[in-house]
Amino acid sequence: ETGVTQTPRHLVMGMTNKKSLKCEQHLGHNAMYWYKQSAKKPLELMFVYNFKEQTENNSVPSRFSPECPNSSHLFLHLHTLQPEDSALYLCASSQRDRVGNTEAFFGQGTRLTVV
Amino acid sequence: TQLLEQSPQFLSIQEGENLTVYCNSSSVFSSLQWYRQEPGEGPVLLVTVVTGGEVKKLKRLTFQFGDARKDSSLHITAAQPGDTGLYLCAGGIQGAQKLVFGQGTRLTINP
């Protein structure tokens, strides 16, 4: 298997549920990301991990909790979400090139609906 | 905060026509990527441009990076229904391994 794989593809959860999104990259990259994509909004960067260390948290509410056990796996733990959290959640990975440029490779996303 | 503005946000044209999509910013980026995203899928990288004034071609798609590395354009010649999708530009930030995305251009090519 190659590329970036996300599971599940679709998730419906109640506001009191706890669920987790999983992402796995098979590209040997050193950085992984969570993005949120809502209708009519640009892709919003949520979290960045470099070599398993979180290097960015873009003021994301604590009801979203990331976990990066190694450079190939990334999780997003969800609890007590709100309906406005419904969106497509995208995982991506990247490897900085020799001159410092970044190209992101995305998974297919998890379509999350909070009811 | 570095922002990228894409225009137009929506474009619907007939098969065979040409079109240009723009990506503009007041900030300088170290690189500029273009992605295409289809419904229910993640964005797929089309091209990366890194040098001011650089032009890259991918079949009927021509990408240009502005001389000052603040803007970019995507030109499609003889558009086909298979070109339909959401086109996203993303700017690389010097010294940070992350990208800033524009809001996208939703392109529809009608047969």
mmCIF file of N, CA, C and O in Angstrom, chain A residues 9 30-31 33 35 37 41-43 45 48 50 56 58 88 90 94-96 99-109, chain B residues 10 30-31 33 35 37 40-45 47-48 50 86 88 92-104:
data_model
loop_
_atom_site.group_PDB
_atom_site.id
_atom_site.type_symbol
_atom_site.label_atom_id
_atom_site.label_comp_id
_atom_site.label_asym_id
_atom_site.label_seq_id
_atom_site.Cartn_x
_atom_site.Cartn_y
_atom_site.Cartn_z
ATOM 1 N N ARG A 9 -13.554 6.482 6.367
ATOM 2 C CA ARG A 9 -13.857 7.468 5.322
ATOM 3 C C ARG A 9 -15.045 8.329 5.720
ATOM 4 O O ARG A 9 -15.122 9.503 5.344
ATOM 5 N N ASN A 30 8.734 13.005 7.025
ATOM 6 C CA ASN A 30 9.044 13.322 8.414
ATOM 7 C C ASN A 30 8.039 14.250 9.084
ATOM 8 O O ASN A 30 8.158 14.573 10.259
ATOM 9 N N ALA A 31 7.047 14.725 8.327
ATOM 10 C CA ALA A 31 6.049 15.626 8.903
ATOM 11 C C ALA A 31 4.647 15.149 8.550
ATOM 12 O O ALA A 31 4.407 14.628 7.454
ATOM 13 N N TYR A 33 0.253 16.204 9.150
ATOM 14 C CA TYR A 33 -0.632 17.339 9.404
ATOM 15 C C TYR A 33 -2.084 16.885 9.502
ATOM 16 O O TYR A 33 -2.487 15.929 8.848
ATOM 17 N N TYR A 35 -5.726 18.780 8.693
ATOM 18 C CA TYR A 35 -6.432 19.930 8.155
ATOM 19 C C TYR A 35 -7.931 19.708 8.297
ATOM 20 O O TYR A 35 -8.417 18.586 8.214
ATOM 21 N N GLN A 37 -11.517 20.890 6.434
ATOM 22 C CA GLN A 37 -12.069 21.523 5.241
ATOM 23 C C GLN A 37 -13.578 21.642 5.386
ATOM 24 O O GLN A 37 -14.289 20.642 5.382
ATOM 25 N N LYS A 41 -14.831 27.638 2.981
ATOM 26 C CA LYS A 41 -13.675 28.122 3.743
ATOM 27 C C LYS A 41 -12.403 27.508 3.192
ATOM 28 O O LYS A 41 -12.433 26.373 2.695
ATOM 29 N N PRO A 42 -11.283 28.217 3.297
ATOM 30 C CA PRO A 42 -10.013 27.596 2.885
ATOM 31 C C PRO A 42 -9.671 26.436 3.817
ATOM 32 O O PRO A 42 -10.183 26.355 4.942
ATOM 33 N N LEU A 43 -8.808 25.572 3.351
ATOM 34 C CA LEU A 43 -8.288 24.522 4.202
ATOM 35 C C LEU A 43 -7.672 25.147 5.457
ATOM 36 O O LEU A 43 -6.835 26.040 5.365
ATOM 37 N N LEU A 45 -5.354 24.668 8.669
ATOM 38 C CA LEU A 45 -4.345 23.836 9.307
ATOM 39 C C LEU A 45 -4.670 23.730 10.792
ATOM 40 O O LEU A 45 -4.869 24.744 11.464
ATOM 41 N N VAL A 48 0.494 20.340 13.317
ATOM 42 C CA VAL A 48 1.665 19.906 12.557
ATOM 43 C C VAL A 48 2.549 19.092 13.482
ATOM 44 O O VAL A 48 2.805 19.500 14.630
ATOM 45 N N ASN A 50 6.387 17.208 13.467
ATOM 46 C CA ASN A 50 7.681 16.999 12.822
ATOM 47 C C ASN A 50 8.445 15.960 13.635
ATOM 48 O O ASN A 50 8.718 16.190 14.808
ATOM 49 N N GLU A 56 3.035 22.718 15.819
ATOM 50 C CA GLU A 56 2.046 23.767 15.634
ATOM 51 C C GLU A 56 0.672 23.290 16.071
ATOM 52 O O GLU A 56 0.270 22.167 15.785
ATOM 53 N N ASN A 58 -2.918 25.310 15.847
ATOM 54 C CA ASN A 58 -3.515 26.569 15.418
ATOM 55 C C ASN A 58 -4.773 26.909 16.202
ATOM 56 O O ASN A 58 -5.862 26.996 15.650
ATOM 57 N N LEU A 88 -14.858 17.875 6.442
ATOM 58 C CA LEU A 88 -13.930 16.864 5.924
ATOM 59 C C LEU A 88 -12.595 17.072 6.622
ATOM 60 O O LEU A 88 -12.028 18.170 6.563
ATOM 61 N N LEU A 90 -8.758 16.179 6.795
ATOM 62 C CA LEU A 90 -7.724 15.679 5.893
ATOM 63 C C LEU A 90 -6.399 15.536 6.621
ATOM 64 O O LEU A 90 -5.981 16.437 7.344
ATOM 65 N N SER A 94 4.539 15.267 4.516
ATOM 66 C CA SER A 94 5.479 15.959 3.640
ATOM 67 C C SER A 94 6.912 15.653 4.066
ATOM 68 O O SER A 94 7.170 15.211 5.185
ATOM 69 N N GLN A 95 7.814 15.915 3.148
ATOM 70 C CA GLN A 95 9.245 15.798 3.416
ATOM 71 C C GLN A 95 9.899 17.026 2.813
ATOM 72 O O GLN A 95 9.767 17.259 1.613
ATOM 73 N N ARG A 96 10.559 17.791 3.632
ATOM 74 C CA ARG A 96 11.174 18.993 3.114
ATOM 75 C C ARG A 96 12.291 18.621 2.156
ATOM 76 O O ARG A 96 13.078 17.724 2.443
ATOM 77 N N VAL A 99 16.164 22.259 -0.654
ATOM 78 C CA VAL A 99 16.154 23.717 -0.539
ATOM 79 C C VAL A 99 15.058 24.212 0.394
ATOM 80 O O VAL A 99 14.769 25.404 0.440
ATOM 81 N N GLY A 100 14.462 23.312 1.132
ATOM 82 C CA GLY A 100 13.495 23.715 2.153
ATOM 83 C C GLY A 100 12.064 23.835 1.686
ATOM 84 O O GLY A 100 11.221 24.351 2.417
ATOM 85 N N ASN A 101 11.741 23.378 0.472
ATOM 86 C CA ASN A 101 10.369 23.462 -0.006
ATOM 87 C C ASN A 101 9.545 22.285 0.501
ATOM 88 O O ASN A 101 10.068 21.192 0.712
ATOM 89 N N THR A 102 8.268 22.531 0.669
ATOM 90 C CA THR A 102 7.341 21.535 1.218
ATOM 91 C C THR A 102 6.267 21.208 0.205
ATOM 92 O O THR A 102 5.644 22.116 -0.349
ATOM 93 N N GLU A 103 6.049 19.935 -0.056
ATOM 94 C CA GLU A 103 4.937 19.475 -0.880
ATOM 95 C C GLU A 103 4.121 18.500 -0.047
ATOM 96 O O GLU A 103 4.668 17.553 0.503
ATOM 97 N N ALA A 104 2.834 18.750 0.052
ATOM 98 C CA ALA A 104 1.969 17.921 0.892
ATOM 99 C C ALA A 104 1.272 16.850 0.068
ATOM 100 O O ALA A 104 0.830 17.096 -1.054
ATOM 101 N N PHE A 105 1.198 15.670 0.648
ATOM 102 C CA PHE A 105 0.475 14.550 0.041
ATOM 103 C C PHE A 105 -0.662 14.200 0.988
ATOM 104 O O PHE A 105 -0.434 13.911 2.163
ATOM 105 N N PHE A 106 -1.872 14.240 0.446
ATOM 106 C CA PHE A 106 -3.071 14.114 1.264
ATOM 107 C C PHE A 106 -3.679 12.724 1.212
ATOM 108 O O PHE A 106 -3.601 12.028 0.191
ATOM 109 N N GLY A 107 -4.328 12.355 2.316
ATOM 110 C CA GLY A 107 -5.207 11.206 2.306
ATOM 111 C C GLY A 107 -6.543 11.589 1.702
ATOM 112 O O GLY A 107 -6.759 12.731 1.283
ATOM 113 N N GLN A 108 -7.467 10.599 1.646
ATOM 114 C CA GLN A 108 -8.771 10.837 1.026
ATOM 115 C C GLN A 108 -9.729 11.552 1.963
ATOM 116 O O GLN A 108 -10.784 12.010 1.524
ATOM 117 N N GLY A 109 -9.354 11.672 3.228
ATOM 118 C CA GLY A 109 -10.192 12.408 4.157
ATOM 119 C C GLY A 109 -11.204 11.558 4.887
ATOM 120 O O GLY A 109 -11.570 10.466 4.430
ATOM 121 N N PHE B 10 -15.743 30.530 -8.473
ATOM 122 C CA PHE B 10 -16.518 29.571 -9.254
ATOM 123 C C PHE B 10 -16.365 29.912 -10.732
ATOM 124 O O PHE B 10 -16.349 31.087 -11.104
ATOM 125 N N SER B 30 8.059 30.944 -0.489
ATOM 126 C CA SER B 30 9.258 30.251 -0.963
ATOM 127 C C SER B 30 8.938 29.307 -2.110
ATOM 128 O O SER B 30 9.808 28.978 -2.913
ATOM 129 N N SER B 31 7.697 28.874 -2.175
ATOM 130 C CA SER B 31 7.251 27.998 -3.260
ATOM 131 C C SER B 31 5.742 28.131 -3.378
ATOM 132 O O SER B 31 5.077 28.631 -2.466
ATOM 133 N N GLN B 33 2.343 25.775 -4.724
ATOM 134 C CA GLN B 33 1.833 24.517 -5.266
ATOM 135 C C GLN B 33 0.405 24.705 -5.762
ATOM 136 O O GLN B 33 -0.342 25.533 -5.239
ATOM 137 N N TYR B 35 -3.017 22.261 -6.449
ATOM 138 C CA TYR B 35 -3.640 20.972 -6.209
ATOM 139 C C TYR B 35 -4.997 20.928 -6.893
ATOM 140 O O TYR B 35 -5.648 21.960 -7.076
ATOM 141 N N GLN B 37 -8.724 18.855 -6.395
ATOM 142 C CA GLN B 37 -9.481 18.000 -5.491
ATOM 143 C C GLN B 37 -10.823 17.655 -6.122
ATOM 144 O O GLN B 37 -11.557 18.533 -6.574
ATOM 145 N N GLY B 40 -15.237 14.147 -2.481
ATOM 146 C CA GLY B 40 -15.021 12.966 -1.656
ATOM 147 C C GLY B 40 -13.591 12.490 -1.594
ATOM 148 O O GLY B 40 -13.326 11.421 -1.031
ATOM 149 N N GLU B 41 -12.678 13.254 -2.166
ATOM 150 C CA GLU B 41 -11.268 12.860 -2.175
ATOM 151 C C GLU B 41 -10.401 13.961 -1.581
ATOM 152 O O GLU B 41 -10.837 15.098 -1.417
ATOM 153 N N GLY B 42 -9.145 13.610 -1.280
ATOM 154 C CA GLY B 42 -8.211 14.622 -0.826
ATOM 155 C C GLY B 42 -7.565 15.338 -1.999
ATOM 156 O O GLY B 42 -7.603 14.853 -3.136
ATOM 157 N N PRO B 43 -6.974 16.512 -1.765
ATOM 158 C CA PRO B 43 -6.284 17.233 -2.839
ATOM 159 C C PRO B 43 -5.106 16.431 -3.382
ATOM 160 O O PRO B 43 -4.403 15.758 -2.619
ATOM 161 N N VAL B 44 -4.880 16.535 -4.684
ATOM 162 C CA VAL B 44 -3.773 15.856 -5.337
ATOM 163 C C VAL B 44 -2.836 16.909 -5.918
ATOM 164 O O VAL B 44 -3.284 17.811 -6.634
ATOM 165 N N LEU B 45 -1.557 16.801 -5.606
ATOM 166 C CA LEU B 45 -0.580 17.775 -6.065
ATOM 167 C C LEU B 45 -0.420 17.708 -7.583
ATOM 168 O O LEU B 45 -0.221 16.639 -8.153
ATOM 169 N N VAL B 47 1.550 20.517 -9.327
ATOM 170 C CA VAL B 47 2.837 21.104 -9.678
ATOM 171 C C VAL B 47 3.351 21.949 -8.530
ATOM 172 O O VAL B 47 2.570 22.416 -7.690
ATOM 173 N N THR B 48 4.661 22.134 -8.498
ATOM 174 C CA THR B 48 5.313 23.064 -7.574
ATOM 175 C C THR B 48 6.186 24.011 -8.388
ATOM 176 O O THR B 48 6.939 23.561 -9.251
ATOM 177 N N VAL B 50 8.990 27.250 -7.854
ATOM 178 C CA VAL B 50 9.814 27.784 -6.769
ATOM 179 C C VAL B 50 10.578 29.050 -7.146
ATOM 180 O O VAL B 50 11.007 29.789 -6.261
ATOM 181 N N LEU B 86 -12.047 21.067 -7.849
ATOM 182 C CA LEU B 86 -11.666 22.219 -7.027
ATOM 183 C C LEU B 86 -10.161 22.391 -7.147
ATOM 184 O O LEU B 86 -9.401 21.470 -6.829
ATOM 185 N N LEU B 88 -6.819 24.260 -5.918
ATOM 186 C CA LEU B 88 -6.302 24.938 -4.742
ATOM 187 C C LEU B 88 -4.866 25.363 -4.973
ATOM 188 O O LEU B 88 -4.059 24.567 -5.463
ATOM 189 N N GLY B 92 4.260 27.960 0.206
ATOM 190 C CA GLY B 92 5.202 27.462 1.189
ATOM 191 C C GLY B 92 5.822 28.631 1.944
ATOM 192 O O GLY B 92 6.166 29.650 1.355
ATOM 193 N N ILE B 93 5.951 28.471 3.242
ATOM 194 C CA ILE B 93 6.485 29.527 4.100
ATOM 195 C C ILE B 93 7.940 29.229 4.419
ATOM 196 O O ILE B 93 8.254 28.151 4.927
ATOM 197 N N GLN B 94 8.814 30.190 4.114
ATOM 198 C CA GLN B 94 10.248 30.007 4.329
ATOM 199 C C GLN B 94 10.534 29.665 5.782
ATOM 200 O O GLN B 94 10.078 30.354 6.698
ATOM 201 N N GLY B 95 11.273 28.591 6.005
ATOM 202 C CA GLY B 95 11.677 28.221 7.347
ATOM 203 C C GLY B 95 10.652 27.428 8.134
ATOM 204 O O GLY B 95 10.927 27.000 9.258
ATOM 205 N N ALA B 96 9.485 27.209 7.580
ATOM 206 C CA ALA B 96 8.433 26.455 8.273
ATOM 207 C C ALA B 96 7.921 25.374 7.346
ATOM 208 O O ALA B 96 7.617 25.632 6.192
ATOM 209 N N GLN B 97 7.814 24.173 7.872
ATOM 210 C CA GLN B 97 7.352 23.073 7.024
ATOM 211 C C GLN B 97 5.832 23.019 7.050
ATOM 212 O O GLN B 97 5.221 22.110 7.615
ATOM 213 N N LYS B 98 5.204 24.050 6.437
ATOM 214 C CA LYS B 98 3.751 24.059 6.332
ATOM 215 C C LYS B 98 3.345 24.912 5.144
ATOM 216 O O LYS B 98 4.150 25.646 4.593
ATOM 217 N N LEU B 99 2.082 24.763 4.747
ATOM 218 C CA LEU B 99 1.544 25.451 3.589
ATOM 219 C C LEU B 99 0.353 26.297 3.993
ATOM 220 O O LEU B 99 -0.417 25.933 4.880
ATOM 221 N N VAL B 100 0.173 27.430 3.295
ATOM 222 C CA VAL B 100 -1.022 28.263 3.431
ATOM 223 C C VAL B 100 -1.852 28.063 2.174
ATOM 224 O O VAL B 100 -1.334 28.218 1.065
ATOM 225 N N PHE B 101 -3.118 27.743 2.326
ATOM 226 C CA PHE B 101 -3.981 27.442 1.192
ATOM 227 C C PHE B 101 -4.907 28.601 0.857
ATOM 228 O O PHE B 101 -5.391 29.318 1.753
ATOM 229 N N GLY B 102 -5.179 28.764 -0.446
ATOM 230 C CA GLY B 102 -6.251 29.630 -0.881
ATOM 231 C C GLY B 102 -7.586 28.939 -0.688
ATOM 232 O O GLY B 102 -7.634 27.749 -0.352
ATOM 233 N N GLN B 103 -8.673 29.675 -0.922
ATOM 234 C CA GLN B 103 -9.998 29.108 -0.680
ATOM 235 C C GLN B 103 -10.478 28.234 -1.819
ATOM 236 O O GLN B 103 -11.496 27.546 -1.692
ATOM 237 N N GLY B 104 -9.747 28.240 -2.931
ATOM 238 C CA GLY B 104 -10.067 27.342 -4.025
ATOM 239 C C GLY B 104 -10.908 27.971 -5.116
ATOM 240 O O GLY B 104 -11.633 28.941 -4.898
#
